[in-house]
Short mmCIF file of C-alpha atoms and ligand atoms in Angstrom, two decimals:
data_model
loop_
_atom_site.label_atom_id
_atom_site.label_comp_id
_atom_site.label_asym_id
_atom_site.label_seq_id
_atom_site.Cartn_x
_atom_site.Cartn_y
_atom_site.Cartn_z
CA UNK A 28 62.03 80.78 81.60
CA UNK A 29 61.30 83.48 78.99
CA UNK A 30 60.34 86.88 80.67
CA UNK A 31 57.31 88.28 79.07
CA UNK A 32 57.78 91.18 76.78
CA UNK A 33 57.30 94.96 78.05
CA UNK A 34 54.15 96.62 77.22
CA UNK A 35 54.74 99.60 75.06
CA UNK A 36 53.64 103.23 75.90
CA UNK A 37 51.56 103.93 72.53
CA UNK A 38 49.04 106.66 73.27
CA UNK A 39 48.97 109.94 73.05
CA UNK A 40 48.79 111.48 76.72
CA UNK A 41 50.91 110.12 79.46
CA UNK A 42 49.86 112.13 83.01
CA UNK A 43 52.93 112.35 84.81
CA UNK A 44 51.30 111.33 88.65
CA UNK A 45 53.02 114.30 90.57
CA UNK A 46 51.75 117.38 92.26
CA UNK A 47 55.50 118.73 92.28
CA UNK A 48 55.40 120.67 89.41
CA UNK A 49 59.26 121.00 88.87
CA UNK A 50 59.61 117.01 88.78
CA UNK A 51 56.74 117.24 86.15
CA UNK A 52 58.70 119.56 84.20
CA UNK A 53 61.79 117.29 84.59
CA UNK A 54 59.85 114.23 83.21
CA UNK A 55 57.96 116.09 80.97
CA UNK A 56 61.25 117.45 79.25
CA UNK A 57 62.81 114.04 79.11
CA UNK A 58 60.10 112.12 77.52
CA UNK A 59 59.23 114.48 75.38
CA UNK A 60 59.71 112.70 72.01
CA UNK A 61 57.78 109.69 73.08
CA UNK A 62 54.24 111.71 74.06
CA UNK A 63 52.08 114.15 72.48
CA UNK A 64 50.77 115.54 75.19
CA UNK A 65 51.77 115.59 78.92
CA UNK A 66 48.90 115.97 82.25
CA UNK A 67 49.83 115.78 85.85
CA UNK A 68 48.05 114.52 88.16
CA UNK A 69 48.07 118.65 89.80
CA UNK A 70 46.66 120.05 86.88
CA UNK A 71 44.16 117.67 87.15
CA UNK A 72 42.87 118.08 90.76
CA UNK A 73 43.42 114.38 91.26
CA UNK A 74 44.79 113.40 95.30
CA UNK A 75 48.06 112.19 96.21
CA UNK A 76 48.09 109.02 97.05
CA UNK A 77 49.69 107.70 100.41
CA UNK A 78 52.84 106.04 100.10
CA UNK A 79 51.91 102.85 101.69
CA UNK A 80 54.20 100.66 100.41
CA UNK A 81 56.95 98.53 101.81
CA UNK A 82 59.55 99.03 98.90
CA UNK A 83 60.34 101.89 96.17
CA UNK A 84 58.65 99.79 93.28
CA UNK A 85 55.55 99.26 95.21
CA UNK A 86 55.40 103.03 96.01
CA UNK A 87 55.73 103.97 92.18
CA UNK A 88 53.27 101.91 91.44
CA UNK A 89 50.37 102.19 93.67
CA UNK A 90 50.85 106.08 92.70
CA UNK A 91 51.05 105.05 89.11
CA UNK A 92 47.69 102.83 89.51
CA UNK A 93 45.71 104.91 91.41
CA UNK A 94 46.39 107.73 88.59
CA UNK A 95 46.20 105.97 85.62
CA UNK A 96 42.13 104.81 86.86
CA UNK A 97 41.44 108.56 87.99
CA UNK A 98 42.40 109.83 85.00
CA UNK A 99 41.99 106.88 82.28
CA UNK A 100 45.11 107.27 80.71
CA UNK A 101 49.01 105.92 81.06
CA UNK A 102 50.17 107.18 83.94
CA UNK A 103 53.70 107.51 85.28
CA UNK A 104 55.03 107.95 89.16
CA UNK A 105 58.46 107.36 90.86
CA UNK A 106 59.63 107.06 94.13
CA UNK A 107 63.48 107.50 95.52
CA UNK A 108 65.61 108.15 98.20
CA UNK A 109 68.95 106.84 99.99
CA UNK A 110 69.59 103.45 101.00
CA UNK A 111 72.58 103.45 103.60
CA UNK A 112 73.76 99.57 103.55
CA UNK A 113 74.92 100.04 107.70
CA UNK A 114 71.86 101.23 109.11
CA UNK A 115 70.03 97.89 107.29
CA UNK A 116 69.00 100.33 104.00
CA UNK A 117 67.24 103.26 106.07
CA UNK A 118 66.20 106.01 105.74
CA UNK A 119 64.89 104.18 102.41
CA UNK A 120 61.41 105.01 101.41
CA UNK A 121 61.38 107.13 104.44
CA UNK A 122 64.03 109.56 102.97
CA UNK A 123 61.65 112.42 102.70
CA UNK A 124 60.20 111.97 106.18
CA UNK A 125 63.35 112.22 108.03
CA UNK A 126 63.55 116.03 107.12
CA UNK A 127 60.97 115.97 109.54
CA UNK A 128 57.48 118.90 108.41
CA UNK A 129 59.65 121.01 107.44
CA UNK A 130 61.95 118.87 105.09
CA UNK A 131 64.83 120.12 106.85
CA UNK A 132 67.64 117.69 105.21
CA UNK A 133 70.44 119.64 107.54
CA UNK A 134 68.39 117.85 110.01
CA UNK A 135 67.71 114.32 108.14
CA UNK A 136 72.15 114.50 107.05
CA UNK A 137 72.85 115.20 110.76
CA UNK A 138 70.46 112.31 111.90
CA UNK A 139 71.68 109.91 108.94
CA UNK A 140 75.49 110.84 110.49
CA UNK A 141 74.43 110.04 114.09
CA UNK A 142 73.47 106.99 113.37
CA UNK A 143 76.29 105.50 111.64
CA UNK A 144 78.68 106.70 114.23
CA UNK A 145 82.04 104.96 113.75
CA UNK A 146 81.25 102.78 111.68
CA UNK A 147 83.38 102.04 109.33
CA UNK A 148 81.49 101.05 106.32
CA UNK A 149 80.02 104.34 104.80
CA UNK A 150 78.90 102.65 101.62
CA UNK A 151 75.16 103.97 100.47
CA UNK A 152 73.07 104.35 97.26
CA UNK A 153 70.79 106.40 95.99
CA UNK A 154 67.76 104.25 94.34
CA UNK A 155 64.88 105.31 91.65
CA UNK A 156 61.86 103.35 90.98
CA UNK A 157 59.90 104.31 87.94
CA UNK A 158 56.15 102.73 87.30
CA UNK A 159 54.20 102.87 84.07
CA UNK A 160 50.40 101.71 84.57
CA UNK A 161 47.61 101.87 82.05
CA UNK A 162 44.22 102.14 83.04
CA UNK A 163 43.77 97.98 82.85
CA UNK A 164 46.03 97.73 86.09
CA UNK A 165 49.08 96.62 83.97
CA UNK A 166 52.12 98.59 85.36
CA UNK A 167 55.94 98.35 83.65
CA UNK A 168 58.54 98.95 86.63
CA UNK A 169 62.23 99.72 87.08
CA UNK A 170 64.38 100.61 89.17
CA UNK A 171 67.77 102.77 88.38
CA UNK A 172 70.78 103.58 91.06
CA UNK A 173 74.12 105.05 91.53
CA UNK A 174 76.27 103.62 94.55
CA UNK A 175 78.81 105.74 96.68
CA UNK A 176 79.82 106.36 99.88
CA UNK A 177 78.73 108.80 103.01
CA UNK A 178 80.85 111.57 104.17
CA UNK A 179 80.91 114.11 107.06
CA UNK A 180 81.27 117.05 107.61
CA UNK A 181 78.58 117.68 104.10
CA UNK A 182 79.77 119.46 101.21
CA UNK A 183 78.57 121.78 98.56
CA UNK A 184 75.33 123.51 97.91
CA UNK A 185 74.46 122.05 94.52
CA UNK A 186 71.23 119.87 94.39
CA UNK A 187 68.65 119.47 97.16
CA UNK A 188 68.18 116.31 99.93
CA UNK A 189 70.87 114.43 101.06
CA UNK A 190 73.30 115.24 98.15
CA UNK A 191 75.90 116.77 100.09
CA UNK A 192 76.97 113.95 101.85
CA UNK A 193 77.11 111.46 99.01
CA UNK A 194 79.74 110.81 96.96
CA UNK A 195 79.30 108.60 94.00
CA UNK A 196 82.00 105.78 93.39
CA UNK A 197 84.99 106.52 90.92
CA UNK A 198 84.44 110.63 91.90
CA UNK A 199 85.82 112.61 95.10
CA UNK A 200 83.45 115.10 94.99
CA UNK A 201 79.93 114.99 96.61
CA UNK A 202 76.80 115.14 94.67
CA UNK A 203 76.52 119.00 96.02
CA UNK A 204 79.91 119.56 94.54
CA UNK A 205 79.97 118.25 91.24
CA UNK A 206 78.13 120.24 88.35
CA UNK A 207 74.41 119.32 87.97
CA UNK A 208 75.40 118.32 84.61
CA UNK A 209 77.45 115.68 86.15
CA UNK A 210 75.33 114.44 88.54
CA UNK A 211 72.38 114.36 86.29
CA UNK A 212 74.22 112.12 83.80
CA UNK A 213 75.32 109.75 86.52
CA UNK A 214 72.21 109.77 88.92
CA UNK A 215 70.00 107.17 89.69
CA UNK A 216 67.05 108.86 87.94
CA UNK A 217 68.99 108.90 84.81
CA UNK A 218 69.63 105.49 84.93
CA UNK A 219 65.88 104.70 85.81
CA UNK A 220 64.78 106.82 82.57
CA UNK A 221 67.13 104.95 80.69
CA UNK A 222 65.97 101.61 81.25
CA UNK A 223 61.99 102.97 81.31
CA UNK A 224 62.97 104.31 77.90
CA UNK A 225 64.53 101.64 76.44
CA UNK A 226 61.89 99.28 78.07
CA UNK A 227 58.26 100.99 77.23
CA UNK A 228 58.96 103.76 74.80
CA UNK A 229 61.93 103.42 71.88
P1 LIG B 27 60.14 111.29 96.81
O1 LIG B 27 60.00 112.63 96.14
O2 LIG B 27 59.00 110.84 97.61
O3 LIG B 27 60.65 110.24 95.85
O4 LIG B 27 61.28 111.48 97.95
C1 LIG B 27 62.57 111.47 97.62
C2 LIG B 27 63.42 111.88 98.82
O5 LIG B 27 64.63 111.13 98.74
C3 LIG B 27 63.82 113.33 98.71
O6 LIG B 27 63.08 114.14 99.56
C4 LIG B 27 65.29 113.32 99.15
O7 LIG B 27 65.37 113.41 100.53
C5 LIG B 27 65.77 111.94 98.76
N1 LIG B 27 66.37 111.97 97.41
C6 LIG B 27 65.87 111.42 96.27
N2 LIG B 27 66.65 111.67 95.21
C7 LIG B 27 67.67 112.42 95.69
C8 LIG B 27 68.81 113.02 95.05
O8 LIG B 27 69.03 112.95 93.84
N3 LIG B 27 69.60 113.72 95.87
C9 LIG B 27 69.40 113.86 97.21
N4 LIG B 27 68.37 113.33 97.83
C10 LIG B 27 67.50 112.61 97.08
#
């Protein structure tokens, strides 16, 4: 069976559906060839969604949705976090929760640690879903990754979350070790913005 062709971003606003304005910034700066003008969903005063979905794609793109009919244009959201294969893919979609209020990831490392004890199988990924939805309810999804392995004690102080635990396969350094130069290349985002590219806007 033929899959059906991607729709194609071809308008001239996409509102990026974020209230984190460094994210929009981020996006913002890598699609910029493909958009003449970029909104977020901040600027314009429209709510946050909940995330109530059961998977990453479904988060991206009930935030993607909702946006896209507030504000009547293409809209784009994502949704990530770390998948650790031994404790059955948690924390997951619940990555940013286990820093608890605060987002204390000290806290969400220490608990991720805890519960793999000894275990001997350390192997985890960090995932990236991407969602591009028009105003019709038509949404393009994907989903990047980079696979690795957990270590303890954490290392490093580069990046932010649970980076200094992770250490992606074929490197020995942890994501808070290596350059952000490195891990940007490598990263699941990256990989997600490479396929949304290639998919919806080259
Ligand atoms: P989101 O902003 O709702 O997608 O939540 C993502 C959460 O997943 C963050 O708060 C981090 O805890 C974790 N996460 C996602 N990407 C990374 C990464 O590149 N490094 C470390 N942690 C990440």
């Amino acid at each position: 069976m033929n899959t059906p062709a991607a729709r194609r971003f071809s308008g001239d606003t996409l509102v990026i559906a974020s209230h984190n304005t460094g994210k929009v910034r981020e996006i913002a700066e890598l699609l910029r060839p493909y958009a003449q003008h970029f909104r977020s969903a901040g600027e314009l005063g429209l709510p946050e969604p909940e995330e109530t979905g059961a998977t990453f794609a479904a988060n991206a793109e009930l935030k993607a949705r909702a946006i896209a009919l507030l504000s009547g244009s293409v809209a784009l959201a994502d949704d990530s976090g770390l998948t650790v294969t031994a404790l059955g893919g948690q924390p997951g979609i619940y990555s940013a929760r286990w820093g608890g209020p605060a987002r204390d990831f000290g806290l969400a490392m220490t608990r991720v640690n805890d519960e793999l004890g000894a275990n001997p199988d350390r192997s985890a990924a960090f995932i990236c879903a991407l969602s591009l939805a028009w105003p019709d309810g038509h949404c393009e999804t994907v989903e990047g990754r980079v696979d690795g392995a957990l270590v303890w004690p954490s290392r490093g102080d580069h990046g932010f979350g649970y980076d200094p635990i992770f250490v992606p396969t074929g490197f020995d350094q942890t994501f808070g070790e290596l350059a952000p130069a490195v891990k940007h290349r490598l990263s699941h985002r990256a990989d997600a913005f490479r396929k949304l590219v290639a998919r919806c806007f080259e």
